[in-house]
Amino acid sequence: MHKIGRERDRGRKFESGHQKRKRNTAFEECKEELRGSMQKYLKTGKITASEEVPEDEPQIAEPVLTEREEDSQPSTSNQFEQRNILFSTEEEATEEPQELVSFHPECSYQPLTYDPAEWTFPVEDKDRVYFIQKGPIREDILTFPLDSTKRHFSTFYYTRILSNKETQDRHWLVYSRHKDCVFCFACRLFASTRKALVSDGCSDWKNLSNRLHLHENSSDHLQNIITWMEAEKRFRCGKSIDASVQKQILLEKQRWREILERLLATVQFLASHNLPFRGHRDTLEEEKSGNFIDLIKHSAKFDPGLREHLQRIEDKRIHNHYLGKNIQN
C-alpha cells in the first residue's frame, strides 16, 4: 500500500477553514482601524482655481509634516501610501533653553500649551522654566463668548487705570479660551494655594474689576510678581542654575572632545610609522610604559589640556582616562 502524504508532513498541524477565515477577518479589521492613521500627521496642500498645473505633471498634493501640538504614540501600521512628502524638520532645542522642549517619539510627555487652564497645579519645575522664558501670551480674539448673564470678557481689563488717570498694562493677566476665564500669570506659576485667578480662573465678569483690584494689591500677588521678574531676568542674562549647570556640561564635553582628538592623533602617528603601542608597564608613573603613553606624556609638556588630564589621572579624580591597555588594543 502507498503511504498517504509525505514524510515531512508527519506531525504538522494545519488550520481549518474556519480558523483561517477568522484570522483573515481579524487582520482586515485591524487594517481597517489603522487606515488613515497617518493623515493626522500630514497637512495636505490644496490647489486653488487660480493656480495652473502643467498637463504633463500628475496632480498630486504634497502633504507637509508639521510640528504636532500633542504628542501621540507612533503608528504601528506598515501600510503607507506612496506619495511625495515634504518633511519640515527643525533643529533640536538643545542650543537654547528657551526653545520648545525637544520632541522624542518614544516619550509619553505631552508638549506644553499656552493656555493656563490646561497647566497642572502646582506647575512642575520644567514647565515653570518654559513658561517664564516664553512669557504670557495673549491671543488676538475679537469676540468673546457670552455667559448666562449675557456678559463677556473684554480687552478693557488688560489695562489698569491709576488714581492719577494714568494707564498701566496688566501684563500678568491672561485669558483662557479653553475655560473662558482669566488667570494671573505670575500666581499661576508660583502660588501653592488654590484660589480665584490662580488655580481655577475667574469668570465673574460682573465683579471682575473689583476682583482684579483686590488681587493686584495683595501681598501674595506682589511677591509672585517679584519672583517672576527676578527669574525672567536671570534667564535673560543666563545666570540661572540650569544655565550654569548647562554651561559646565558644555565645557566638560568640549574638554573630552579635545582629549580624544589628541589621543586619535597619537594613534594615527604610531600606526603610520608601524610602531608598537604597549611596553613592559601600563601605568603612567613607571618607565618603559610603551610608545603610546610616552608620546602622550611628552605631548602633555606643551599641551595644557592634556597635562590637566594626566594630572587628574594621577590624583585619581577620573578612572575612565582612555589610556589603558584595553583601549590601546
PDB file of C-alpha atoms in Angstrom, residues 80-193:
ATOM      1  CA  PHE A  80       1.918  53.525   3.791  1.00  0.00           C
ATOM      2  CA  GLU A  81       0.721  55.111   0.600  1.00  0.00           C
ATOM      3  CA  GLN A  82       3.488  56.121  -1.777  1.00  0.00           C
ATOM      4  CA  ARG A  83       3.320  59.850  -2.196  1.00  0.00           C
ATOM      5  CA  ASN A  84       5.626  62.868  -2.122  1.00  0.00           C
ATOM      6  CA  ILE A  85       6.044  64.026   1.460  1.00  0.00           C
ATOM      7  CA  LEU A  86       7.932  67.174   2.329  1.00  0.00           C
ATOM      8  CA  PHE A  87       9.342  66.885   5.824  1.00  0.00           C
ATOM      9  CA  SER A  88       9.623  70.130   7.706  1.00  0.00           C
ATOM     10  CA  THR A  89      12.430  69.271  10.111  1.00  0.00           C
ATOM     11  CA  GLU A  90      13.668  71.638  12.754  1.00  0.00           C
ATOM     12  CA  GLU A  91      16.858  71.566  14.808  1.00  0.00           C
ATOM     13  CA  GLU A  92      16.594  70.020  18.242  1.00  0.00           C
ATOM     14  CA  ALA A  93      16.148  72.522  21.000  1.00  0.00           C
ATOM     15  CA  THR A  94      19.461  71.842  22.668  1.00  0.00           C
ATOM     16  CA  GLU A  95      21.285  75.082  21.975  1.00  0.00           C
ATOM     17  CA  GLU A  96      18.997  77.500  23.793  1.00  0.00           C
ATOM     18  CA  PRO A  97      16.977  76.542  26.860  1.00  0.00           C
ATOM     19  CA  GLN A  98      14.167  78.941  25.975  1.00  0.00           C
ATOM     20  CA  GLU A  99      13.185  76.941  22.933  1.00  0.00           C
ATOM     21  CA  LEU A 100      10.453  74.314  22.939  1.00  0.00           C
ATOM     22  CA  VAL A 101      11.194  71.009  24.602  1.00  0.00           C
ATOM     23  CA  SER A 102      12.728  68.590  22.138  1.00  0.00           C
ATOM     24  CA  PHE A 103      10.324  66.011  20.773  1.00  0.00           C
ATOM     25  CA  HIS A 104      11.019  62.299  21.215  1.00  0.00           C
ATOM     26  CA  PRO A 105       8.573  59.867  19.603  1.00  0.00           C
ATOM     27  CA  GLU A 106       9.186  57.258  22.308  1.00  0.00           C
ATOM     28  CA  CYS A 107       8.459  59.708  25.133  1.00  0.00           C
ATOM     29  CA  SER A 108       4.923  59.987  26.526  1.00  0.00           C
ATOM     30  CA  TYR A 109       5.437  63.565  27.745  1.00  0.00           C
ATOM     31  CA  GLN A 110       2.776  65.905  26.414  1.00  0.00           C
ATOM     32  CA  PRO A 111       4.008  69.117  24.729  1.00  0.00           C
ATOM     33  CA  LEU A 112       3.344  72.318  26.625  1.00  0.00           C
ATOM     34  CA  THR A 113       0.347  74.526  25.931  1.00  0.00           C
ATOM     35  CA  TYR A 114      -0.017  78.261  26.345  1.00  0.00           C
ATOM     36  CA  ASP A 115      -3.487  78.024  27.909  1.00  0.00           C
ATOM     37  CA  PRO A 116      -3.093  78.378  31.716  1.00  0.00           C
ATOM     38  CA  ALA A 117      -6.314  76.431  32.290  1.00  0.00           C
ATOM     39  CA  GLU A 118      -4.592  73.287  30.998  1.00  0.00           C
ATOM     40  CA  TRP A 119      -1.498  73.573  33.193  1.00  0.00           C
ATOM     41  CA  THR A 120      -1.007  71.299  36.172  1.00  0.00           C
ATOM     42  CA  PHE A 121      -1.362  72.666  39.691  1.00  0.00           C
ATOM     43  CA  PRO A 122       1.074  73.280  41.118  1.00  0.00           C
ATOM     44  CA  VAL A 123       3.111  73.816  37.978  1.00  0.00           C
ATOM     45  CA  GLU A 124       6.063  71.452  37.573  1.00  0.00           C
ATOM     46  CA  ASP A 125       9.553  72.921  37.603  1.00  0.00           C
ATOM     47  CA  LYS A 126      10.360  72.100  33.972  1.00  0.00           C
ATOM     48  CA  ASP A 127       7.070  73.637  32.829  1.00  0.00           C
ATOM     49  CA  ARG A 128       7.623  76.707  35.006  1.00  0.00           C
ATOM     50  CA  VAL A 129      11.022  77.322  33.403  1.00  0.00           C
ATOM     51  CA  TYR A 130       9.483  77.028  29.948  1.00  0.00           C
ATOM     52  CA  PHE A 131       6.630  79.453  30.644  1.00  0.00           C
ATOM     53  CA  ILE A 132       8.911  82.001  32.317  1.00  0.00           C
ATOM     54  CA  GLN A 133      11.106  82.076  29.230  1.00  0.00           C
ATOM     55  CA  LYS A 134       8.106  82.334  26.890  1.00  0.00           C
ATOM     56  CA  GLY A 135       6.234  84.864  28.991  1.00  0.00           C
ATOM     57  CA  PRO A 136       2.469  85.483  28.988  1.00  0.00           C
ATOM     58  CA  ILE A 137       0.899  85.167  25.545  1.00  0.00           C
ATOM     59  CA  ARG A 138      -2.386  86.824  24.641  1.00  0.00           C
ATOM     60  CA  GLU A 139      -4.405  85.562  21.720  1.00  0.00           C
ATOM     61  CA  ASP A 140      -5.920  88.028  19.283  1.00  0.00           C
ATOM     62  CA  ILE A 141      -9.588  87.350  19.984  1.00  0.00           C
ATOM     63  CA  LEU A 142     -12.036  89.916  18.635  1.00  0.00           C
ATOM     64  CA  THR A 143     -15.211  88.492  20.148  1.00  0.00           C
ATOM     65  CA  PHE A 144     -15.555  86.666  23.462  1.00  0.00           C
ATOM     66  CA  PRO A 145     -18.350  84.207  24.319  1.00  0.00           C
ATOM     67  CA  LEU A 146     -21.301  85.345  26.424  1.00  0.00           C
ATOM     68  CA  ASP A 147     -22.154  83.740  29.755  1.00  0.00           C
ATOM     69  CA  SER A 148     -25.611  83.061  31.167  1.00  0.00           C
ATOM     70  CA  THR A 149     -25.976  86.724  32.176  1.00  0.00           C
ATOM     71  CA  LYS A 150     -25.080  87.983  28.665  1.00  0.00           C
ATOM     72  CA  ARG A 151     -21.716  89.286  29.882  1.00  0.00           C
ATOM     73  CA  HIS A 152     -18.298  88.519  28.462  1.00  0.00           C
ATOM     74  CA  PHE A 153     -14.632  89.306  28.898  1.00  0.00           C
ATOM     75  CA  SER A 154     -13.179  92.433  27.300  1.00  0.00           C
ATOM     76  CA  THR A 155      -9.666  93.587  26.481  1.00  0.00           C
ATOM     77  CA  PHE A 156     -10.504  96.628  28.600  1.00  0.00           C
ATOM     78  CA  TYR A 157      -9.465  94.608  31.663  1.00  0.00           C
ATOM     79  CA  TYR A 158      -5.914  94.316  30.341  1.00  0.00           C
ATOM     80  CA  THR A 159      -5.402  97.988  31.253  1.00  0.00           C
ATOM     81  CA  ARG A 160      -5.276  99.329  34.788  1.00  0.00           C
ATOM     82  CA  ILE A 161      -6.318 102.932  35.429  1.00  0.00           C
ATOM     83  CA  LEU A 162      -4.414 104.520  38.299  1.00  0.00           C
ATOM     84  CA  SER A 163      -5.734 107.185  40.640  1.00  0.00           C
ATOM     85  CA  ASN A 164      -3.909 109.895  38.671  1.00  0.00           C
ATOM     86  CA  LYS A 165      -5.662 108.721  35.459  1.00  0.00           C
ATOM     87  CA  GLU A 166      -2.521 107.096  34.124  1.00  0.00           C
ATOM     88  CA  THR A 167      -2.858 103.699  32.485  1.00  0.00           C
ATOM     89  CA  GLN A 168      -0.795 100.628  33.185  1.00  0.00           C
ATOM     90  CA  ASP A 169      -0.766  97.339  31.311  1.00  0.00           C
ATOM     91  CA  ARG A 170      -1.707  94.270  33.327  1.00  0.00           C
ATOM     92  CA  HIS A 171       0.850  92.113  31.564  1.00  0.00           C
ATOM     93  CA  TRP A 172       0.275  89.365  34.125  1.00  0.00           C
ATOM     94  CA  LEU A 173      -3.394  88.923  33.126  1.00  0.00           C
ATOM     95  CA  VAL A 174      -4.052  86.183  30.551  1.00  0.00           C
ATOM     96  CA  TYR A 175      -7.307  84.887  29.093  1.00  0.00           C
ATOM     97  CA  SER A 176      -8.074  81.189  28.724  1.00  0.00           C
ATOM     98  CA  ARG A 177     -10.004  80.302  25.614  1.00  0.00           C
ATOM     99  CA  HIS A 178     -10.460  76.754  26.900  1.00  0.00           C
ATOM    100  CA  LYS A 179     -12.375  77.710  30.092  1.00  0.00           C
ATOM    101  CA  ASP A 180     -13.491  81.260  29.190  1.00  0.00           C
ATOM    102  CA  CYS A 181     -11.855  82.767  32.273  1.00  0.00           C
ATOM    103  CA  VAL A 182      -8.798  84.815  33.236  1.00  0.00           C
ATOM    104  CA  PHE A 183      -5.694  83.888  35.216  1.00  0.00           C
ATOM    105  CA  CYS A 184      -2.843  85.696  36.894  1.00  0.00           C
ATOM    106  CA  PHE A 185       0.271  84.507  35.080  1.00  0.00           C
ATOM    107  CA  ALA A 186       2.658  85.059  38.000  1.00  0.00           C
ATOM    108  CA  CYS A 187       0.423  83.497  40.640  1.00  0.00           C
ATOM    109  CA  ARG A 188      -0.426  80.588  38.342  1.00  0.00           C
ATOM    110  CA  LEU A 189       3.289  79.748  38.181  1.00  0.00           C
ATOM    111  CA  PHE A 190       4.388  80.301  41.775  1.00  0.00           C
ATOM    112  CA  ALA A 191       1.318  80.111  44.033  1.00  0.00           C
ATOM    113  CA  SER A 192       0.755  76.961  46.076  1.00  0.00           C
ATOM    114  CA  THR A 193      -2.814  77.568  47.294  1.00  0.00           C
TER     115      THR A 193
END
